[in-house]
Coordinates of C-alpha atoms in Angstrom, one line a residue:
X1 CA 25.4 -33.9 11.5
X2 CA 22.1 -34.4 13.0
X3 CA 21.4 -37.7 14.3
X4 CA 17.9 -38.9 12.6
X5 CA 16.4 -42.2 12.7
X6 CA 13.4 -43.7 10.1
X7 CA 10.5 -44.4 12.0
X8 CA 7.5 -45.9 10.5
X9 CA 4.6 -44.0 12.6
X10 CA 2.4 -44.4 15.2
X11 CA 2.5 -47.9 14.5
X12 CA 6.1 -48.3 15.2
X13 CA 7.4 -51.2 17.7
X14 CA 10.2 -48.4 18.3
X15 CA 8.4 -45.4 20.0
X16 CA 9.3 -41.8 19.8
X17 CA 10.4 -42.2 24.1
X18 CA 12.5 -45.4 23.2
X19 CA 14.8 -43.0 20.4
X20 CA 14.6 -40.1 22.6
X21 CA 16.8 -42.2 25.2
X22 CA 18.8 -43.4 22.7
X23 CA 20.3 -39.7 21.7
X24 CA 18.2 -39.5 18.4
X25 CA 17.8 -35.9 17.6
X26 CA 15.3 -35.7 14.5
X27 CA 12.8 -38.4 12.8
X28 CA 12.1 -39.4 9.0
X29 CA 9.3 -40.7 8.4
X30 CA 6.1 -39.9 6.2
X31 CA 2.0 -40.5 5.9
X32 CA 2.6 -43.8 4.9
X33 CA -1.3 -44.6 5.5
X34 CA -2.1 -41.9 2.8
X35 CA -1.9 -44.0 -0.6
X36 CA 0.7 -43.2 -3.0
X37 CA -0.5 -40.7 -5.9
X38 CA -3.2 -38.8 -3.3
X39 CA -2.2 -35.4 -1.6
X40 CA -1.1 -34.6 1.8
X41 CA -3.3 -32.1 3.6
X42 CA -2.1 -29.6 5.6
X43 CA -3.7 -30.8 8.5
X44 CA -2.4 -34.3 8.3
X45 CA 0.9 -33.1 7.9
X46 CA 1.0 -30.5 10.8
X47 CA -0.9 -33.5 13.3
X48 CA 2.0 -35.6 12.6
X49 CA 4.3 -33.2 13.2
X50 CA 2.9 -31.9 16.6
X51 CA 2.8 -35.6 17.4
X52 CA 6.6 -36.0 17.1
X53 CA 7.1 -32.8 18.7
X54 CA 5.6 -33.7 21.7
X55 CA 8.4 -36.1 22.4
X56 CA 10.8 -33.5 22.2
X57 CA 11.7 -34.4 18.8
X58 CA 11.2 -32.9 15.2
X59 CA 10.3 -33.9 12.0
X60 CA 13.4 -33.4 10.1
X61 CA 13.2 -35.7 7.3
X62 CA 10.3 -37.2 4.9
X63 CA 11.0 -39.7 3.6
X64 CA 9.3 -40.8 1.5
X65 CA 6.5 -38.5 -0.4
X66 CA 6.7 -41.6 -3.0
X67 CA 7.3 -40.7 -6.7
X68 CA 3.9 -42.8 -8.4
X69 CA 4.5 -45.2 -11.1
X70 CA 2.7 -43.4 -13.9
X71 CA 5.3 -40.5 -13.4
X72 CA 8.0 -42.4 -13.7
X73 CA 7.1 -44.1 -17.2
X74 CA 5.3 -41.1 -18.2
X75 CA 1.5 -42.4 -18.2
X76 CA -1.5 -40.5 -18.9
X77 CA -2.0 -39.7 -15.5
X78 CA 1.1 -38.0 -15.0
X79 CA 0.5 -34.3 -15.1
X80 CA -2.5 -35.1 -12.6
X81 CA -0.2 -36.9 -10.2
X82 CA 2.5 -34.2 -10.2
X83 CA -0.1 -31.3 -9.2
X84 CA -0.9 -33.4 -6.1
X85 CA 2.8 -33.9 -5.9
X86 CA 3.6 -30.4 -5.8
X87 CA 0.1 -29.4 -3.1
X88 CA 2.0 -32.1 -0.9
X89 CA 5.3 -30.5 -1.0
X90 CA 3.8 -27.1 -0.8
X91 CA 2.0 -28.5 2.5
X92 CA 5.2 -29.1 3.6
X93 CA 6.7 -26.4 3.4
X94 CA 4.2 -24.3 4.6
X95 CA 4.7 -26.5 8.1
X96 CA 8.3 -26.3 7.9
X97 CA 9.4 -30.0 6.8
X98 CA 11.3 -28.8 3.9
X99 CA 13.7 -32.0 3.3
X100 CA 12.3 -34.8 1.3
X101 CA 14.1 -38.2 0.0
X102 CA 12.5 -39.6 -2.7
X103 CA 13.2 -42.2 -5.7
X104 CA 13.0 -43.1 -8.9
X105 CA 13.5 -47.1 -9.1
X106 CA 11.1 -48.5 -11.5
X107 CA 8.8 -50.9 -9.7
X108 CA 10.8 -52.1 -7.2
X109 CA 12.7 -50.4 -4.4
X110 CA 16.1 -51.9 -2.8
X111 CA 16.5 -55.8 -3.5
X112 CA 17.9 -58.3 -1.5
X113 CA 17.3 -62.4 -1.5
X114 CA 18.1 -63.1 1.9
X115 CA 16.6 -60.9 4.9
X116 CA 18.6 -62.7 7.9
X117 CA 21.8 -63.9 6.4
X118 CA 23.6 -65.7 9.7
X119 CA 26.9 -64.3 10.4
X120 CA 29.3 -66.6 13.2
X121 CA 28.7 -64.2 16.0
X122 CA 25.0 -65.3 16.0
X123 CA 23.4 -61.9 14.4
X124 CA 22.1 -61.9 10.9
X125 CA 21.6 -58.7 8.0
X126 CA 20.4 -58.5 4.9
X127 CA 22.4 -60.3 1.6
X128 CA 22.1 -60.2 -2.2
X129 CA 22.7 -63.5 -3.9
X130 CA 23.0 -63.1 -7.6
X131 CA 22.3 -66.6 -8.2
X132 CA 19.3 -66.6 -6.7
X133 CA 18.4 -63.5 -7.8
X134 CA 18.9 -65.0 -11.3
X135 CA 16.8 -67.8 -10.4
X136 CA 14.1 -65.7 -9.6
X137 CA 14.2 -63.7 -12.4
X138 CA 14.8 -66.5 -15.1
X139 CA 12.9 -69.3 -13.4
X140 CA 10.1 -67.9 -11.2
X141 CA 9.6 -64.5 -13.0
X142 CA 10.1 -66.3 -16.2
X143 CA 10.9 -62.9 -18.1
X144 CA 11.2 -62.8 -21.7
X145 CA 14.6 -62.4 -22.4
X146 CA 16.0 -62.9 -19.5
X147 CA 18.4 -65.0 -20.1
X148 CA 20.5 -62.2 -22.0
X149 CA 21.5 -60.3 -18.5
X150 CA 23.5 -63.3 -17.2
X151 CA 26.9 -65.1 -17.9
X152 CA 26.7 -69.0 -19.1
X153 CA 28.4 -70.0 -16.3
X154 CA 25.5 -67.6 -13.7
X155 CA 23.2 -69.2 -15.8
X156 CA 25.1 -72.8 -15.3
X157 CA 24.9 -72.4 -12.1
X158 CA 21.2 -71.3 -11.9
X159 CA 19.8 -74.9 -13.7
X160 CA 22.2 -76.5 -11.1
X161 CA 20.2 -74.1 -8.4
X162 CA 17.1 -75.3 -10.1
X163 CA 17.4 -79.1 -9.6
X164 CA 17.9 -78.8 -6.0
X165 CA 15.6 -75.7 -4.6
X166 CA 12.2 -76.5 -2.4
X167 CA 9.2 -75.1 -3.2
X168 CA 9.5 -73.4 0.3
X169 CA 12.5 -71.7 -0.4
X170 CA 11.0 -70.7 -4.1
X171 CA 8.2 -69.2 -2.1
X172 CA 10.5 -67.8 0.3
X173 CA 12.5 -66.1 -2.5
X174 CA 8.8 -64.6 -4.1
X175 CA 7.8 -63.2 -0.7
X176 CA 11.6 -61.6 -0.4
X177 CA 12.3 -59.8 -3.4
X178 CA 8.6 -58.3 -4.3
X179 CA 6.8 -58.1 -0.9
X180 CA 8.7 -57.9 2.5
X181 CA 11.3 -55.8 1.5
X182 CA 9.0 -53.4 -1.0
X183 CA 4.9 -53.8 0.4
X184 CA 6.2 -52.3 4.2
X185 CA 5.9 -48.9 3.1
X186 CA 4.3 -47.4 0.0
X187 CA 5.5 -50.3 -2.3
X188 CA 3.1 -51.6 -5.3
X189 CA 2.6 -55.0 -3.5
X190 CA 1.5 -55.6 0.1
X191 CA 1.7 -58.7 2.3
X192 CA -1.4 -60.6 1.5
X193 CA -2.2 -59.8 -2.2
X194 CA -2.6 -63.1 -4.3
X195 CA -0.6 -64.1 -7.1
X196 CA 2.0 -61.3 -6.4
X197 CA 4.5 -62.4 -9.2
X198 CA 1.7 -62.1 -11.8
X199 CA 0.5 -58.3 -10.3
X200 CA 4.6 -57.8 -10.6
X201 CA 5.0 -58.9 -14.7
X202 CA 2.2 -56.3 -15.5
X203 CA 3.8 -53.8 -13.4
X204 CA 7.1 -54.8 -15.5
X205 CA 5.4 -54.7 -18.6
X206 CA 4.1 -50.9 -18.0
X207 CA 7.8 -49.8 -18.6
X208 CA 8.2 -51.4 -22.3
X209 CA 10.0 -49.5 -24.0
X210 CA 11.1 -47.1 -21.8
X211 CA 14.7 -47.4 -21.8
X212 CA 17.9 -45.1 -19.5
X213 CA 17.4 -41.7 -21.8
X214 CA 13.6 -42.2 -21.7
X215 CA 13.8 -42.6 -18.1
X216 CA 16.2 -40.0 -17.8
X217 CA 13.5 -37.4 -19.5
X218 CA 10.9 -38.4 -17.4
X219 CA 13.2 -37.8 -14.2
X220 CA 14.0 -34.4 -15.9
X221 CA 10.7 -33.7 -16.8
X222 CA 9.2 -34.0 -12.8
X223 CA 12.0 -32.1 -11.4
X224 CA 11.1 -29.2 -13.5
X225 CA 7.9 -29.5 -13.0
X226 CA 7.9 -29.3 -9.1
X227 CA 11.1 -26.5 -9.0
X228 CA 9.2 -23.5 -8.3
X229 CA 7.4 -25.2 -5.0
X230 CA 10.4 -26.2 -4.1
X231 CA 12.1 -22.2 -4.7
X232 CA 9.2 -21.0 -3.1
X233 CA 9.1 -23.0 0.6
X234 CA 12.8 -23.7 0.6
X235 CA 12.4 -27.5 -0.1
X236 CA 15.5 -29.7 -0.5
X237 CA 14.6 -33.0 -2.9
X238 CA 16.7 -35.7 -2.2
X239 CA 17.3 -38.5 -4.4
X240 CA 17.8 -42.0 -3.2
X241 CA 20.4 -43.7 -5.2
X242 CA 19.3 -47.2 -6.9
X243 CA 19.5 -50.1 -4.9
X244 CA 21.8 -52.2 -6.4
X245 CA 23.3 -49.4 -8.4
X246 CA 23.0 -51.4 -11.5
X247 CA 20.4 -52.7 -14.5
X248 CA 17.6 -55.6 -13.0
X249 CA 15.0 -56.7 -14.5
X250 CA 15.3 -55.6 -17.2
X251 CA 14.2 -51.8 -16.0
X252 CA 16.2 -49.0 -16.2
X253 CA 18.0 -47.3 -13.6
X254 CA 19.1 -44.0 -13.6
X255 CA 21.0 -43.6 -10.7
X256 CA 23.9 -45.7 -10.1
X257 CA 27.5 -43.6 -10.5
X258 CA 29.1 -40.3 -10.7
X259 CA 28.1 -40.0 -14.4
X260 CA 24.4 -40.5 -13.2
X261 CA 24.6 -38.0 -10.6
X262 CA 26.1 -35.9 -12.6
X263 CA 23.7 -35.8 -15.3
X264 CA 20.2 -35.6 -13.2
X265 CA 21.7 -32.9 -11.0
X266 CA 22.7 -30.7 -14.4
X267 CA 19.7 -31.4 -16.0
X268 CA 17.8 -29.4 -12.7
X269 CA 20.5 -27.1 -12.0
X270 CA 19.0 -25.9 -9.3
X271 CA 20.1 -26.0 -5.9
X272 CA 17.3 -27.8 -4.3
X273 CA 17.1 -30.6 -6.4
X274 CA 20.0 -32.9 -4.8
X275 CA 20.7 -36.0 -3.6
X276 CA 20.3 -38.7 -1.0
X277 CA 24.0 -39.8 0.1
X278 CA 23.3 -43.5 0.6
X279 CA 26.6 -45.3 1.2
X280 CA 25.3 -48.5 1.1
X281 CA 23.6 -47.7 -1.9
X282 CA 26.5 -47.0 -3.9
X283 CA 28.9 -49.1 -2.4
X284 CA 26.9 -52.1 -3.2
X285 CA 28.4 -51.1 -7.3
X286 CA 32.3 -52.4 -7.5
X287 CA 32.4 -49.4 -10.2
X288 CA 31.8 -46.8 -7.3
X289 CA 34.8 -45.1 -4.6
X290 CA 32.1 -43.7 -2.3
X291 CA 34.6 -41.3 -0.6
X292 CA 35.1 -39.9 -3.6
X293 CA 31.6 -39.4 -4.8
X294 CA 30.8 -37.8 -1.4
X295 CA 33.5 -35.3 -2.0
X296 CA 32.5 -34.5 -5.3
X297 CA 28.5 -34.2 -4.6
X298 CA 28.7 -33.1 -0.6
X299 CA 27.5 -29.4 -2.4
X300 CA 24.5 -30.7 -3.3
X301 CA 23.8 -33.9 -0.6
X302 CA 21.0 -33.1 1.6
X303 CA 20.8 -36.0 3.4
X304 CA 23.0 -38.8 4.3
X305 CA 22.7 -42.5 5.2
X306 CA 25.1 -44.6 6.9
X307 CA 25.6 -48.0 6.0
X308 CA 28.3 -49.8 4.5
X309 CA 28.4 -53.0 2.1
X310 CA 30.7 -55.6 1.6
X311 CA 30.6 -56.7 -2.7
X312 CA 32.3 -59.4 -4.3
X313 CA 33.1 -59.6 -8.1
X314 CA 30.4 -62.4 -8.4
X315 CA 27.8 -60.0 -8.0
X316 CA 26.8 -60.9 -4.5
X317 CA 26.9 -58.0 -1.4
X318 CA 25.8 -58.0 2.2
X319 CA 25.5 -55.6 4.7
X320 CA 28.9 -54.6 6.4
X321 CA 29.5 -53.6 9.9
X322 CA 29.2 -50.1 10.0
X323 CA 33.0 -50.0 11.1
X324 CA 33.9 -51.7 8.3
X325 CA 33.1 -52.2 4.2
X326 CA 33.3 -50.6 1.0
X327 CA 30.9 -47.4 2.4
X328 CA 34.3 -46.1 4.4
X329 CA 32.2 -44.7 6.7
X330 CA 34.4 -42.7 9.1
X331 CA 36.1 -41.2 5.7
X332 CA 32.3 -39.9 4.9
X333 CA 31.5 -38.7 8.4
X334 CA 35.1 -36.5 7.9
X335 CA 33.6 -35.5 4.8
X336 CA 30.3 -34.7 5.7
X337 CA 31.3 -33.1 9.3
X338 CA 33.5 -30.7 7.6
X339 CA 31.7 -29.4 4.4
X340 CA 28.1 -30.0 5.7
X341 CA 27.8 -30.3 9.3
X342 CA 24.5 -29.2 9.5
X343 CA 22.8 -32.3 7.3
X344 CA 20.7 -34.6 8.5
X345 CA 22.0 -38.3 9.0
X346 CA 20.3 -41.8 9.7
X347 CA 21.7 -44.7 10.4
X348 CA 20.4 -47.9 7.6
X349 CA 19.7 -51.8 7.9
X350 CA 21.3 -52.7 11.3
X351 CA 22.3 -56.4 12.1
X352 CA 19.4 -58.3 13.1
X353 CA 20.6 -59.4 16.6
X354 CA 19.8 -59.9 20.1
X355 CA 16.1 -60.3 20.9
X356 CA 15.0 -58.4 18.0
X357 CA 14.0 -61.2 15.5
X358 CA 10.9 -62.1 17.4
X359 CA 9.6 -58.2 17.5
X360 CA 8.4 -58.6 13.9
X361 CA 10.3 -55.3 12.8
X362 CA 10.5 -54.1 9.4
X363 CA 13.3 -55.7 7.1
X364 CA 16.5 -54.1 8.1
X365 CA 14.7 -51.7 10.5
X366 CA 15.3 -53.8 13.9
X367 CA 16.3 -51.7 16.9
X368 CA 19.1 -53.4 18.3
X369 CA 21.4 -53.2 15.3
X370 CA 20.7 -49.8 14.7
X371 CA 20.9 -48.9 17.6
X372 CA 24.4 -50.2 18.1
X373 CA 24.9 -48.8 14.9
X374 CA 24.5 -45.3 15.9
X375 CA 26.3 -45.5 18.5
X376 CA 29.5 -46.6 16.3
X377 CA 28.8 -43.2 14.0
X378 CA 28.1 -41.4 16.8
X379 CA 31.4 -42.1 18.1
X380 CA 33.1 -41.3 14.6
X381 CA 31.9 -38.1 14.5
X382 CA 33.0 -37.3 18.1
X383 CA 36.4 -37.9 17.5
X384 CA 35.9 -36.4 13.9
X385 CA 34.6 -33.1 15.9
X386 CA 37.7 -33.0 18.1
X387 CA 40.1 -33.3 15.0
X388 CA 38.4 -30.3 13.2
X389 CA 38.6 -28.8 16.8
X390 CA 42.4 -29.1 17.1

């Protein structure tokens, strides 16, 4: 596989000459200064990638051309948004980028409650508490209804949670969930915006009564739409699987098991619309065996990322060594080096660790942890290499 690595622009702390000496081979990355709904120009595009190439790298991935809201419930706007959709992935392909991840979460992307969990060896990573999660949603959020996703004893154990939490660490949970690890790139709210929990309930409340099938049609309904772009400039759309893979909020989401995949990738049937093989992704979800999914969708993957979780029954996960953890990884990089060698592959959320934490990287993006993260895959698929060899 082709060892890729996100990279958030010119803007980076991690430069194109610091991942060429680390053995990265290709970049994902996107226009993230162009706003989400607007098109990409050609010229934009091809500046970026002469950028990159003059590193000695390329452009292998986008990641993302964001999906906009009013596609995804199905507003009034959405026929006007999908034309631009479709000039940007035609810009694409007519400057040779021609794999782009993409997702359909409602609202809000991946969700965590922590972003520097401490482990004993003095590094932290990412964590999902489900308690606090509840809190949020139940307390802070104050969602109608609510109450009706949790268990009498989560929500026991979220009034004991609620006679003992600061304000700081309420505020701390707000700026979490709906703004570092969603306003970075593309998301709907941005470090700075006021009252972000009240700009969050009205984006909650444009998806009422839009339920999984409704969803589901509206999924089905893009992907037809932007089919022939993609059969005319060879473009490979990726899905990112939802992050939990499970109901929040709420919102519908549509792409959380084998039964999901299946379904959005028959609905399409067409070659180029595929998926995004995030391990962590699905092995945060006790219902999935990721080894198995990625033998039974590697036909249709088209881009992989490497990360592996660790999940508990009471609903909490957190980022696993990439040695170790429900993602199996060295079982997908067998998989993946076998059947589709030629896929592009990124490393995900490295341990926050060494001097990183005072860089002021993105949330899960440090160098350091990915970087010794790589080197742990890069080393799987060595040894998986000499086994096909032999």
């Amino acid at each position: 596989m082709e060892k890729t690595w996100r990279w958030f622009g010119k803007g980076d702390k991690i430069t194109l000459p610091m991942l060429k000496q680390i053995g990265v081979e290709g970049i994902v990355t996107a226009l993230h200064h162009i706003p989400n709904g607007e098109v990409w120009s050609f010229e934009a595009i091809t500046e970026m990638k002469q950028y990159i190439e003059s590193f000695g790298l390329k452009w292998s991935v986008v990641e993302s051309l964001p999906v906009s809201e009013s596609i995804k419930y199905g507003g009034a706007q959405r026929d006007e948004l999908i034309e631009n959709y479709k000039i940007s992935l035609a810009n694409l392909g007519r400057a040779g980028i021609t794999t782009v991840c993409y997702n359909f979460m409602p609202v809000i992307d991946w969700i965590r409650t922590d972003l520097a969990h401490p482990w004993a060896d003095g590094t932290s990573s990412l964590y999902f508490d489900k308690i606090r999660f509840a809190y949020f949603d139940c307390k802070i959020l104050n969602r109608e209804r609510a109450e009706s996703d949790y268990t009498a004893d989560e929500l026991r154990q979220v009034d004991e949670l609620d006679r003992s939490i600061t304000q700081s660490e309420k505020d701390e949970l707000v700026d979490t969930i709906i703004v570092k690890t969603q306003g970075f790139v593309n998301g709907n709210i941005k470090e700075g915006d006021q009252n972000p929990v009240a700009i969050f309930k009205r984006l909650l409340q444009l998806y009422n009564g839009i339920d999984r099938d409704g969803l589901r049609e509206n999924l089905r309904y893009f992907l037809a739409a932007i089919m022939p772009v993609c059969e005319e400039w060879g473009i490979n759309m990726c899905i990112h699987p939802d992050d939990p893979p499970y109901q929040v909020l709420g919102l519908p989401r549509i792409v959380t098991s084998a039964e999901d995949i299946d379904w959005f990738l028959q609905a399409v049937d067409n070659p180029h619309n595929g998926l995004t093989f995030c391990a962590g992704s699905l092995s945060a979800g006790l219902h999935n065996d990721v080894p198995q999914l990625a033998r039974r969708f590697a036909s249709r993957t088209h881009f992989v990322h490497l990360r592996s979780t660790n999940a508990t029954p009471d609903g909490n996960f957190i980022e696993a060594s990439h040695l170790e953890g429900r993602g199996h990884l060295v079982d997908l990089v067998r998989i993946f080096e076998k059947e589709r060698a030629d896929l592009p592959m990124r490393v995900d959320h490295g341990r926050l660790m060494l001097d990183d934490a005072d860089k002021g990287y993105n949330p899960g993006y440090s160098f350091h942890g990915r970087m010794l993260a790589l080197a742990q895959v890069e080393g799987m698929m060595a040894v998986v290499r000499d086994e096909i060899k032999d």
